[in-house]
mmCIF file of C-alpha atoms and ligand atoms in Angstrom:
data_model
loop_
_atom_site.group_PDB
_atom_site.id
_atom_site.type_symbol
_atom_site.label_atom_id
_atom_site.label_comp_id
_atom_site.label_asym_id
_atom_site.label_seq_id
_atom_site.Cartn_x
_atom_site.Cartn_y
_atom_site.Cartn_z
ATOM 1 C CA UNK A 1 -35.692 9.788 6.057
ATOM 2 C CA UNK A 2 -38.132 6.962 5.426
ATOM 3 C CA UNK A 3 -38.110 4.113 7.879
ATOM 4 C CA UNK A 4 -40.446 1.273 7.559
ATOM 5 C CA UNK A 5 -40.145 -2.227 9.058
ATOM 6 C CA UNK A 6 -39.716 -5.561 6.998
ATOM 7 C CA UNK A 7 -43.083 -7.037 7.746
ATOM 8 C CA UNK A 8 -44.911 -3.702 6.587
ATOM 9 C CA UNK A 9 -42.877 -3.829 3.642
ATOM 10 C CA UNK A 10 -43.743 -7.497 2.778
ATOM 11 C CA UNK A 11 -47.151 -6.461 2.163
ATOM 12 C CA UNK A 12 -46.642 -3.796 0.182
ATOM 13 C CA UNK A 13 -46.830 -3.549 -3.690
ATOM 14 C CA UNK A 14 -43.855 -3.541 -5.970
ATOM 15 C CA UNK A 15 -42.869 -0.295 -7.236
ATOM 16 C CA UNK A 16 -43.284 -0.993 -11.384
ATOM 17 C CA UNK A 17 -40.819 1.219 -13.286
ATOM 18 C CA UNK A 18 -41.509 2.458 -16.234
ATOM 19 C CA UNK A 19 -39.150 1.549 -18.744
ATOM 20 C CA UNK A 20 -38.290 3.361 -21.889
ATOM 21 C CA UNK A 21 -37.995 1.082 -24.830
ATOM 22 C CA UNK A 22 -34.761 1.474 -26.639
ATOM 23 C CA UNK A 23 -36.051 3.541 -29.236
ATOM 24 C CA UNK A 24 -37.205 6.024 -27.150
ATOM 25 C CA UNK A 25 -34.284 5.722 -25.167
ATOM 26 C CA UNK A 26 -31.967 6.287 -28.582
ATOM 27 C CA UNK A 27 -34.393 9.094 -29.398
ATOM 28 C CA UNK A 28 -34.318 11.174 -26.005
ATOM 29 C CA UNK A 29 -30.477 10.797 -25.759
ATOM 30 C CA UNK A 30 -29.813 12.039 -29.304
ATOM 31 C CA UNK A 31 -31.901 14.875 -29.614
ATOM 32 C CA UNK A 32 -32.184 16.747 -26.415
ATOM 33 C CA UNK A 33 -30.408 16.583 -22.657
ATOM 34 C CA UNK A 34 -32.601 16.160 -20.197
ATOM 35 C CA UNK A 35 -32.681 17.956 -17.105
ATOM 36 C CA UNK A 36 -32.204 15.896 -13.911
ATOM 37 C CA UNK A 37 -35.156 13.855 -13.502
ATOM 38 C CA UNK A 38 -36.578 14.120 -9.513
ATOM 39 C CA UNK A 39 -34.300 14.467 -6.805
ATOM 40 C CA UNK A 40 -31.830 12.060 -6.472
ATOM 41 C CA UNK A 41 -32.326 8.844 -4.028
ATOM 42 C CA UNK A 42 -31.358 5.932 -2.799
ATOM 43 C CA UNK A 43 -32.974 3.058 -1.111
ATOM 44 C CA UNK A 44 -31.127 0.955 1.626
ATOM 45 C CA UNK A 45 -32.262 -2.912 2.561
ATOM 46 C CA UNK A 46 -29.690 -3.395 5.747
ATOM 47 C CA UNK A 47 -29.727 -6.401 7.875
ATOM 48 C CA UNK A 48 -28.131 -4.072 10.394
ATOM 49 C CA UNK A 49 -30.305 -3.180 13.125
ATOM 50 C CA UNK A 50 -31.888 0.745 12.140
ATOM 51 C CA UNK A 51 -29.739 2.292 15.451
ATOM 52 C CA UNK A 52 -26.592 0.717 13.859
ATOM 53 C CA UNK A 53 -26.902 2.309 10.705
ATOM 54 C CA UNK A 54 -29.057 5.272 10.216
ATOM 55 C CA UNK A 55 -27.215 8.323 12.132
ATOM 56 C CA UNK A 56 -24.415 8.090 9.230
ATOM 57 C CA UNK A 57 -27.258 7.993 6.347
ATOM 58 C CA UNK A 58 -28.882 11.020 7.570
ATOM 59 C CA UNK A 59 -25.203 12.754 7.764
ATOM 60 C CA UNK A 60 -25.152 11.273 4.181
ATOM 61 C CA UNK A 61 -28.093 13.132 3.234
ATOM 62 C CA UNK A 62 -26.937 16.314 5.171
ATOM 63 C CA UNK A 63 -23.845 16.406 3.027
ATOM 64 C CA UNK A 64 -25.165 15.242 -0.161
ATOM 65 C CA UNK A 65 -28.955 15.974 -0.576
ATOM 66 C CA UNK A 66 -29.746 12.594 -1.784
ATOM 67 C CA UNK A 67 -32.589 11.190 0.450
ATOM 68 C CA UNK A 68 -32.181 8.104 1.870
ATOM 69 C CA UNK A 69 -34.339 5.296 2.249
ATOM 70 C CA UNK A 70 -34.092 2.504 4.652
ATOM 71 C CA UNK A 71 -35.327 -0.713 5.231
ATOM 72 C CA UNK A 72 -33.751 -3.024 8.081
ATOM 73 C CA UNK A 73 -34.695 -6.938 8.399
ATOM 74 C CA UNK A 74 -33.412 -10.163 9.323
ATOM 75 C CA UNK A 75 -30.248 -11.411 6.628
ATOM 76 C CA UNK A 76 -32.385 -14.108 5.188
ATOM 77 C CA UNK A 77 -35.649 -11.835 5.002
ATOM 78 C CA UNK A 78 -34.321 -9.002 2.626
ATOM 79 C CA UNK A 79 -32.657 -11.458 0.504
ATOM 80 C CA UNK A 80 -35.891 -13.518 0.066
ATOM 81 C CA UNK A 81 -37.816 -9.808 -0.204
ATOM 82 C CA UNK A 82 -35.099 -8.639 -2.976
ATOM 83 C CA UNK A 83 -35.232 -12.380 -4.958
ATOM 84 C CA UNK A 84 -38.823 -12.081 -5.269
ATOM 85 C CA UNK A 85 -38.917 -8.069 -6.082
ATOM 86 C CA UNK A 86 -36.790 -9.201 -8.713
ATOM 87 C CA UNK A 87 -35.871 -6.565 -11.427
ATOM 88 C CA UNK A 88 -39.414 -4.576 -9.495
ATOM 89 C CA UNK A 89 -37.431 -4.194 -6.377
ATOM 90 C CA UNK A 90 -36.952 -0.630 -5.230
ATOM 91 C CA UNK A 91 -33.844 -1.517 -3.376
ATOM 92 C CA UNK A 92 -30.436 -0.160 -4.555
ATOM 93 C CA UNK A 93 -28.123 -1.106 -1.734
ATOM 94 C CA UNK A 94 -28.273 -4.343 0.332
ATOM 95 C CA UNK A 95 -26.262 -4.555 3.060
ATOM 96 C CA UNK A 96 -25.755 -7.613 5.571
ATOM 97 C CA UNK A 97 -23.293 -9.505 7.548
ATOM 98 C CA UNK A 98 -20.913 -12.624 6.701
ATOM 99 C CA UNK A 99 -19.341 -13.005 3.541
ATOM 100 C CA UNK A 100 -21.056 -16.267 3.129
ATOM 101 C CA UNK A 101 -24.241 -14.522 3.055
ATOM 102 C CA UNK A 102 -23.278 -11.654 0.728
ATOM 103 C CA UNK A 103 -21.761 -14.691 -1.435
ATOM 104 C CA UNK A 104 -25.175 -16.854 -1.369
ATOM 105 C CA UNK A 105 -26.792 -12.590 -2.512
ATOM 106 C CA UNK A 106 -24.460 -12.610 -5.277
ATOM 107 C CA UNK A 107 -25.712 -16.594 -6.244
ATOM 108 C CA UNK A 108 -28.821 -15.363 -5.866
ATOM 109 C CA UNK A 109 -28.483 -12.786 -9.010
ATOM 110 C CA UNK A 110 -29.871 -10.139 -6.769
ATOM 111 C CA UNK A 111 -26.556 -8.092 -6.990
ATOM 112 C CA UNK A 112 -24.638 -6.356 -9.910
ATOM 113 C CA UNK A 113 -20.827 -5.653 -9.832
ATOM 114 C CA UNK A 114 -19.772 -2.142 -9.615
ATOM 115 C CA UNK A 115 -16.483 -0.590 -9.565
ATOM 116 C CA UNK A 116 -15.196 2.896 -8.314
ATOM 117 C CA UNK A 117 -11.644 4.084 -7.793
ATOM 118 C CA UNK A 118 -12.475 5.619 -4.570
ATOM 119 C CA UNK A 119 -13.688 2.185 -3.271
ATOM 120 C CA UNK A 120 -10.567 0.212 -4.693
ATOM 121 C CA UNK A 121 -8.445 2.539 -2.982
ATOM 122 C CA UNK A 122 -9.731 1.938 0.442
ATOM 123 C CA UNK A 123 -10.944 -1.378 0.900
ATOM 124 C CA UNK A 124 -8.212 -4.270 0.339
ATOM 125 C CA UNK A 125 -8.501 -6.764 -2.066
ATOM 126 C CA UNK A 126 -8.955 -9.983 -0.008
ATOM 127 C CA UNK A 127 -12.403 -7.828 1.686
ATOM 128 C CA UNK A 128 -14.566 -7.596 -1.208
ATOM 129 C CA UNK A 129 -15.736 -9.872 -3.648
ATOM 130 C CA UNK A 130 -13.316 -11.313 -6.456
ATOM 131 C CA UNK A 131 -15.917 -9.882 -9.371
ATOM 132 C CA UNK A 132 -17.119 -6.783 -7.754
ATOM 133 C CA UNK A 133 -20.511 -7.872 -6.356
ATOM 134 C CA UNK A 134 -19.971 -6.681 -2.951
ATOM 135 C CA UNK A 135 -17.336 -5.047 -0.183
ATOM 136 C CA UNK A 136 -16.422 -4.954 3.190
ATOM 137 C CA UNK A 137 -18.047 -1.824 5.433
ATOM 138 C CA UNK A 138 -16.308 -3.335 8.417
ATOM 139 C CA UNK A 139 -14.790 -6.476 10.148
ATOM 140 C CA UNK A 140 -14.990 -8.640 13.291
ATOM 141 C CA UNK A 141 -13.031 -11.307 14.231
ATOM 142 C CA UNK A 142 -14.163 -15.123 14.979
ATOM 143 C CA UNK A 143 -11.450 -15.974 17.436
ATOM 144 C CA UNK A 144 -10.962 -17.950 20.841
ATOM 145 C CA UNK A 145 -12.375 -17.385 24.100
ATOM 146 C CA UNK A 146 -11.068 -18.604 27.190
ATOM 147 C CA UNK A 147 -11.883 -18.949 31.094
ATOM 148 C CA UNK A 148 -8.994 -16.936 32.826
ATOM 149 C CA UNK A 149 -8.798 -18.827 36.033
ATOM 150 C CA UNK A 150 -8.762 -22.138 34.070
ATOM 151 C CA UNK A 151 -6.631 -21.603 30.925
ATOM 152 C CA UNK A 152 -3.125 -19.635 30.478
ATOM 153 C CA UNK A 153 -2.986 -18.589 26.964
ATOM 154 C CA UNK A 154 0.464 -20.306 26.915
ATOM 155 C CA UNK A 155 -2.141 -23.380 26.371
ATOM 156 C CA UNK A 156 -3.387 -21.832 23.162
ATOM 157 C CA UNK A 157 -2.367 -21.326 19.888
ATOM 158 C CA UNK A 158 -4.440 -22.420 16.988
ATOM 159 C CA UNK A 159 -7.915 -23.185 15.913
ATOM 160 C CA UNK A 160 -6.500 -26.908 14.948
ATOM 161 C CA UNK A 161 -5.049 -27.063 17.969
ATOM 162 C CA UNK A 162 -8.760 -27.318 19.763
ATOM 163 C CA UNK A 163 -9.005 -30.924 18.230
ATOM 164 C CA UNK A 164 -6.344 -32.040 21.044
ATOM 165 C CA UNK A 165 -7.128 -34.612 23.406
ATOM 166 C CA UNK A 166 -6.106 -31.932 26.317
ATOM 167 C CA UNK A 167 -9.308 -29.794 25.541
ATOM 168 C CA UNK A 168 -12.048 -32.798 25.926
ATOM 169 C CA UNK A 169 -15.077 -32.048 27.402
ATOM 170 C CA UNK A 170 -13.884 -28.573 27.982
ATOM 171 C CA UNK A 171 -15.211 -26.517 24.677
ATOM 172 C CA UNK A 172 -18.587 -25.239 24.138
ATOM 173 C CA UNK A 173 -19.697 -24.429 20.293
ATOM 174 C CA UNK A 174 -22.810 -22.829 18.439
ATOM 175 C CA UNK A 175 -24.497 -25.016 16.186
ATOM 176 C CA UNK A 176 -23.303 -25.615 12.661
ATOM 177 C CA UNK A 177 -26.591 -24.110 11.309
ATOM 178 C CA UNK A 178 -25.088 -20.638 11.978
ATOM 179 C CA UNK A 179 -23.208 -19.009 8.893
ATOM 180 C CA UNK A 180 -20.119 -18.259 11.322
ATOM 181 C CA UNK A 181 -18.950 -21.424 12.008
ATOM 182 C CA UNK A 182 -19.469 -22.635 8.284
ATOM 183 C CA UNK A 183 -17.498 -19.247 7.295
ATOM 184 C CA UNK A 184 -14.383 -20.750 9.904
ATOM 185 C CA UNK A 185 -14.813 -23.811 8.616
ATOM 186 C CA UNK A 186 -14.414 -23.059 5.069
ATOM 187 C CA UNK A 187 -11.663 -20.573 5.486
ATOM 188 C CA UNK A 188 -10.203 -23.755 7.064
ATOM 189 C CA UNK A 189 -10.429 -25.837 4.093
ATOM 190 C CA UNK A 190 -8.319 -23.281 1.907
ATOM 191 C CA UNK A 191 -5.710 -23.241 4.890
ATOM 192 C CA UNK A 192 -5.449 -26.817 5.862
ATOM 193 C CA UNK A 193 -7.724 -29.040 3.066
ATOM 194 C CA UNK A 194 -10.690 -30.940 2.962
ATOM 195 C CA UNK A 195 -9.337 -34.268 4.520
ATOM 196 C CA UNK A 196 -6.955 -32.160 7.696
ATOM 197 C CA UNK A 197 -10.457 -29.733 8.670
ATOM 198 C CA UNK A 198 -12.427 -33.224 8.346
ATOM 199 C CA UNK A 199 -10.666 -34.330 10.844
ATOM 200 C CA UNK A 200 -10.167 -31.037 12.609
ATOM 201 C CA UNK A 201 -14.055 -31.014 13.295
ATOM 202 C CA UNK A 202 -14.199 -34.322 14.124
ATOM 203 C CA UNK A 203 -11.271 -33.597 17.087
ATOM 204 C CA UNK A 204 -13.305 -30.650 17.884
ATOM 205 C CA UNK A 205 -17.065 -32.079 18.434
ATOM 206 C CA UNK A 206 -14.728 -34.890 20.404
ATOM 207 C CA UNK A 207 -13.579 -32.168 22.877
ATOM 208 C CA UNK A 208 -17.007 -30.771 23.743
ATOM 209 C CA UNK A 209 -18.509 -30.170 27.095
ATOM 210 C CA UNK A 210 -21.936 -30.571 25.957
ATOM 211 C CA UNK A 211 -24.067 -30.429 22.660
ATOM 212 C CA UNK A 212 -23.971 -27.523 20.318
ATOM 213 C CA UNK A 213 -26.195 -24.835 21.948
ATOM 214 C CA UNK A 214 -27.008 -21.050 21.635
ATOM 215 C CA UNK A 215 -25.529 -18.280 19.996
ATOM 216 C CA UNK A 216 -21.762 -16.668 20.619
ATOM 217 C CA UNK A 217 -23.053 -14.328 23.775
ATOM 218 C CA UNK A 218 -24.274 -17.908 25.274
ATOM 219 C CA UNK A 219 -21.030 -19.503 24.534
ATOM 220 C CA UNK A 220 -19.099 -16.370 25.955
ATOM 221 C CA UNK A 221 -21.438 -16.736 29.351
ATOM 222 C CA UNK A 222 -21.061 -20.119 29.406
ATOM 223 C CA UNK A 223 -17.037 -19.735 29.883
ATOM 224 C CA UNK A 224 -17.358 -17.448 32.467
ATOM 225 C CA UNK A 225 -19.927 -19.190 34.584
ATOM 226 C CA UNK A 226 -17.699 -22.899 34.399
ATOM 227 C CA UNK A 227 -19.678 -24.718 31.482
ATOM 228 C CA UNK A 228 -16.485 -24.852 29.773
ATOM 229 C CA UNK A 229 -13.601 -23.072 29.352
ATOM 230 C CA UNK A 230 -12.929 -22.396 25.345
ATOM 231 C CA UNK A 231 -14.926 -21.599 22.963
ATOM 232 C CA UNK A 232 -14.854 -19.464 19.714
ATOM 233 C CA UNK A 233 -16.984 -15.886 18.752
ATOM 234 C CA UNK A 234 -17.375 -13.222 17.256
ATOM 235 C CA UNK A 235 -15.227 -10.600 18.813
ATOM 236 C CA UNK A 236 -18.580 -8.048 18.698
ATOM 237 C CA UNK A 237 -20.033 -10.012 21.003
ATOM 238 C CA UNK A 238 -17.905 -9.505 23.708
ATOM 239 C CA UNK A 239 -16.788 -6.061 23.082
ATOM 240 C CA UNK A 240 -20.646 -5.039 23.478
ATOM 241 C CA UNK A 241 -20.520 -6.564 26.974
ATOM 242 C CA UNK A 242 -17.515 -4.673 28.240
ATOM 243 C CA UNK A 243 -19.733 -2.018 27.862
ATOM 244 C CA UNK A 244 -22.640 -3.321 29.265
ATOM 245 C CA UNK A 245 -24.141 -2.353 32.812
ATOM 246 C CA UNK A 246 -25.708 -5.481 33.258
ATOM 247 C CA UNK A 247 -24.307 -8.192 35.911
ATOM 248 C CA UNK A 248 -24.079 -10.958 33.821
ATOM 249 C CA UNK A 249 -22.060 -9.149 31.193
ATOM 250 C CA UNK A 250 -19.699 -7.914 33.272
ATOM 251 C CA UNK A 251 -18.742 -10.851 34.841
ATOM 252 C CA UNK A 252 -17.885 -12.343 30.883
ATOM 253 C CA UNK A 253 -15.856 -8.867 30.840
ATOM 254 C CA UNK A 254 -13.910 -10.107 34.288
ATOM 255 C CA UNK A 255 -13.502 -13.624 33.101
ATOM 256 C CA UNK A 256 -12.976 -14.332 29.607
ATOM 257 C CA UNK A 257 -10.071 -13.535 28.022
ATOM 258 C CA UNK A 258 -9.463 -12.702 24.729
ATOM 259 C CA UNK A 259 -6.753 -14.863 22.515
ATOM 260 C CA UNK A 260 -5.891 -14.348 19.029
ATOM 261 C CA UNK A 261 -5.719 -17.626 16.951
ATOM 262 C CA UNK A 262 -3.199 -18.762 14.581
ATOM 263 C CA UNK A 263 -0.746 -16.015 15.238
ATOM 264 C CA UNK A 264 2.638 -18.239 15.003
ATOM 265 C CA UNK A 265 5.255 -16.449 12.622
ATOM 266 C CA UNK A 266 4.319 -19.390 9.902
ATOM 267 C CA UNK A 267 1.281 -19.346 10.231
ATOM 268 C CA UNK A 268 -1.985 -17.556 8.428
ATOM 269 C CA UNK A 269 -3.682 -15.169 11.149
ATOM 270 C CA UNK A 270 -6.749 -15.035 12.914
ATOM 271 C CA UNK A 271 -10.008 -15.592 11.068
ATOM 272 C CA UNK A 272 -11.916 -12.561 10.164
ATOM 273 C CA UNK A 273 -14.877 -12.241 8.638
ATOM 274 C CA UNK A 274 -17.046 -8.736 7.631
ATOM 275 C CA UNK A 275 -19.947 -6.422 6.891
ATOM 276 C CA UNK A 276 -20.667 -5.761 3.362
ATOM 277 C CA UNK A 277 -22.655 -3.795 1.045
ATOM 278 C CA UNK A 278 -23.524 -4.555 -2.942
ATOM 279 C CA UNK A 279 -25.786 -2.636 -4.945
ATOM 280 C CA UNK A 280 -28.513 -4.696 -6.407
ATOM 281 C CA UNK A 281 -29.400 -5.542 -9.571
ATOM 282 C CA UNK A 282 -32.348 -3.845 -9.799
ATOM 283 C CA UNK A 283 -30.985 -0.361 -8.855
ATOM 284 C CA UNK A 284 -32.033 2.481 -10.930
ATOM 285 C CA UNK A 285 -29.990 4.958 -8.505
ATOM 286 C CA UNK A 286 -26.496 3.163 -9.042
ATOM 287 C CA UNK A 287 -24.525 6.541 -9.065
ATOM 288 C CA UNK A 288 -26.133 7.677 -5.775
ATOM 289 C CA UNK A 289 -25.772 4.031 -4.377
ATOM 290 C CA UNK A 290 -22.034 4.003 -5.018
ATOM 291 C CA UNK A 291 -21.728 7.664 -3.788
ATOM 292 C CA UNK A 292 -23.230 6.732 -0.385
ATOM 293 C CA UNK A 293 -20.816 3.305 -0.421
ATOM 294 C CA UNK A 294 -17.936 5.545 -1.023
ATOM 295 C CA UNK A 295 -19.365 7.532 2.213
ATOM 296 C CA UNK A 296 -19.638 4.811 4.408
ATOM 297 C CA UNK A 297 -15.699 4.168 3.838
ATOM 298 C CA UNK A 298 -15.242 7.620 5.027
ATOM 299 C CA UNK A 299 -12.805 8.189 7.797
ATOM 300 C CA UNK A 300 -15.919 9.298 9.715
ATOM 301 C CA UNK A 301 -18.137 6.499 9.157
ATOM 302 C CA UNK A 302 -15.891 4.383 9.251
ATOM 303 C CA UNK A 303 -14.875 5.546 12.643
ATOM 304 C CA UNK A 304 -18.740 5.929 13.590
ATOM 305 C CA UNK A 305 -19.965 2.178 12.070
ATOM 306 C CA UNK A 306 -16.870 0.341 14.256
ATOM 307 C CA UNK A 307 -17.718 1.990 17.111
ATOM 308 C CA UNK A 308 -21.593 1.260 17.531
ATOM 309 C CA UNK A 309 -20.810 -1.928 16.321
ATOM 310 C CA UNK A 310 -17.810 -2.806 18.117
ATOM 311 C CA UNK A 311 -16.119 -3.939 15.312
ATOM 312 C CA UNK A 312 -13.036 -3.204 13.326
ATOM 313 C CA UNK A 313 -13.196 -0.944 10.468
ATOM 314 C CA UNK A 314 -12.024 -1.604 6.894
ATOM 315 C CA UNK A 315 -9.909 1.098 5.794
ATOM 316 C CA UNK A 316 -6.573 0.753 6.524
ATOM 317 C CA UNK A 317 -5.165 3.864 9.483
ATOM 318 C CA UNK A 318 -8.583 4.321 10.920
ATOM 319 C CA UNK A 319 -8.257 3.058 14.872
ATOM 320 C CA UNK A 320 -10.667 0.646 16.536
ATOM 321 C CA UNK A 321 -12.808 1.381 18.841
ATOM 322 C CA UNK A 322 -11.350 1.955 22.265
ATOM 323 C CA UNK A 323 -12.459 -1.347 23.736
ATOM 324 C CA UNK A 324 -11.386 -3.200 21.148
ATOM 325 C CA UNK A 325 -7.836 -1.341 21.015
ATOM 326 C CA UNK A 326 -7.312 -3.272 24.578
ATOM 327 C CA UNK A 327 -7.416 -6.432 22.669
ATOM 328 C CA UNK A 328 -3.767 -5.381 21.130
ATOM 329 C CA UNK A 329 -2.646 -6.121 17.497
ATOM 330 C CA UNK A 330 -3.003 -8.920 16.006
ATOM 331 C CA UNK A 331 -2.741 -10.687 12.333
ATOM 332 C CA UNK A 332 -5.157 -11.593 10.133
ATOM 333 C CA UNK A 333 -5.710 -14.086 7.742
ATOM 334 C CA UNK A 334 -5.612 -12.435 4.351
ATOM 335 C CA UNK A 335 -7.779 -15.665 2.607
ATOM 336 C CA UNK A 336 -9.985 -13.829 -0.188
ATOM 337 C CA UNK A 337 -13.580 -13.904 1.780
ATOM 338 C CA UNK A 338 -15.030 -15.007 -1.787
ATOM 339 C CA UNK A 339 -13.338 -18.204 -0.857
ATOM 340 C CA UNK A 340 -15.878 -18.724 2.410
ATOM 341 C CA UNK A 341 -18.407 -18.631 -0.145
ATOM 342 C CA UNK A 342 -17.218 -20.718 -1.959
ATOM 343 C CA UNK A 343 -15.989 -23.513 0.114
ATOM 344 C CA UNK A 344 -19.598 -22.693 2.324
ATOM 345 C CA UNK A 345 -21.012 -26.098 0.915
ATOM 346 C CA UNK A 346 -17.852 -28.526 1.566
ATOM 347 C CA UNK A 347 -17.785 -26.876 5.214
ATOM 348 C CA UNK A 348 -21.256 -27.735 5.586
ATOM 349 C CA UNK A 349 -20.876 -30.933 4.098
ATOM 350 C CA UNK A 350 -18.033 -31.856 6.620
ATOM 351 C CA UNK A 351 -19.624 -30.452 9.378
ATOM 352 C CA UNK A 352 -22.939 -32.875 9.021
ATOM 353 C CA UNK A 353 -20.885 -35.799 8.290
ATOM 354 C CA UNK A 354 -18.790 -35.054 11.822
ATOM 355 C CA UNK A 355 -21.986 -34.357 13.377
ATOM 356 C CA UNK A 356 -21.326 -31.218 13.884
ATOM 357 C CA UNK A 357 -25.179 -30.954 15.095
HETATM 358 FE FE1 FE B 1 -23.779 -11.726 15.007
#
């Protein structure tokens, strides 16, 4: 397998493809079948870290033959690297994080819908995109975090709940910059409506301990070392330090608790959010691309991608990984993710006007 990082890549050429014009094209198919061109491929652009990713391509290729190629980056790189590749881009699969970002891919005209039976069968409805662009490979969680020697979950229920005047000063948030929180907060909008999470944010940036700051492991350390004692992240986060060796980690492990939001008979689940994978626009390998799609939703990679990831998988019977599974069961909120792309602008919109910072 071919591994090369983003910033070689940058640099290097676009792959032209030769096109047949549809004469030639009208010609070849009518008088002759052609034998199988090369070797079949497929080329990868993954926002997922190579480790985190590449062991179930290469059993991909073992079982298949088709030769993977991959190419990891940050989110926001590949996308820029596959809008200005354009229909030259050798991509056929990008995969990334948030639905809000495989949304703005889709917007971007960088993606083409797809369907396969296979697919539809094992990833349900609300996880993949409402016209086919994209689906889920896996899920996480954006729940509540709390101190355990400060807060009985008895005091929890709800996201809204947060915006009550018995939390102030003691919540700690990432900034509204980050794609999570606007994901939240537009999956809050289709629950509650524009003028309720208005006001929702504004009760929440009321209740804060201090500024918006760092990213969900800071927020998670910050509970266990007294900065605050609620917050909300990504349920990764934490499950990758239970497993850590290192001090600081561990202590989270020992202190935070875990508490599923929103889980009242009536009401709509905890919010969830995924990884996803669409094939691009510009793929020229789109059987091969689907093939190793259909792969990744196997019970063994789907088993395999949760795990290293510490995240949930998408197909319905497969078990979590073991340090999630002490989390319990919980219920999620079955909102379409196309909606957090949707709503991504009126979240951000309400979230500047709250100063939400
Ligand atoms: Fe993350």
């Amino acid at each position: 397998m071919l591994n090369i990082d983003t910033n070689t890549l940058l640099n290097a050429i676009p792959r032209p493809r030769l096109k047949l014009t549809s004469f030639l094209s009208v010609f070849l198919a009518a008088s002759m079948s052609l034998p199988l061109m090369a070797d079949e491929e497929v080329n990868v652009y993954s926002a997922r870290k190579e480790a985190l990713i590449k062991p179930m391509l290469d059993r991909f290729e073992e079982e298949t033959g088709v030769t993977v190629n991959l190419i990891t980056g940050s989110a926001d790189a590949l996308l820029r690297r596959l809008q200005v590749e354009g229909e030259y881009s050798p991509a056929d699969i990008f995969i990334t994080v948030d639905a809000g970002r495989l949304h703005r891919a889709k917007q971007a005209n960088v993606l083409q819908p797809f369907q396969s039976a296979n697919i539809d069968a094992l990833v349900p409805e609300h996880l993949r995109d409402a016209d086919d662009y994209w689906y889920s490979l896996s899920q996480r969680s954006r729940t509540i975090f709390y101190a355990k020697d400060r807060v009985k979950p008895s005091e929890l229920s709800s996201y809204e709940a947060l915006a009550d005047s018995q939390w102030k000063g003691r919540i700690c948030v990432r900034s509204s910059g980050n794609i999570y929180n606007q994901s939240l907060v537009a999956s809050m909008i289709e629950a509650d409506g524009e003028e309720a999470t208005s006001n929702w944010v504004k009760g929440l940036m009321s209740n804060l301990a201090r500024p918006p700051f760092g990213g969900d492991t800071d927020l998670l350390k910050a509970v266990a070392t007294g900065v605050c004692d609620v917050t909300i992240a990504n349920t990764y986060y934490f499950g990758r330090m239970m497993r850590s060796d290192n001090a600081m980690d561990q202590l989270v492990a020992e202190k935070v608790g875990v508490f599923w939001a929103n889980q009242g008979a009536d009401d709509r689940g905890v919010h969830m959010n995924v990884s996803g994978a669409g094939i691009t626009a510009a793929s020229v390998n789109k059987a091969s691309a689907i093939k190793l799609i259909e792969f990744l939703l196997s019970d063994e990679a789907q088993t395999w991608y949760a795990d290293v990831n510490n995240e949930y998988p998408v197909v319905q019977g497969i078990a979590p990984p073991v340090n999630l599974a002490t989390f319990g069961a919980f219920k999620t909120d079955k909102i379409s993710l196309t909606k957090l792309g949707d709503n991504n602008l009126k979240a951000v919109k309400i979230m500047d006007a709250a100063g939400w910072k």
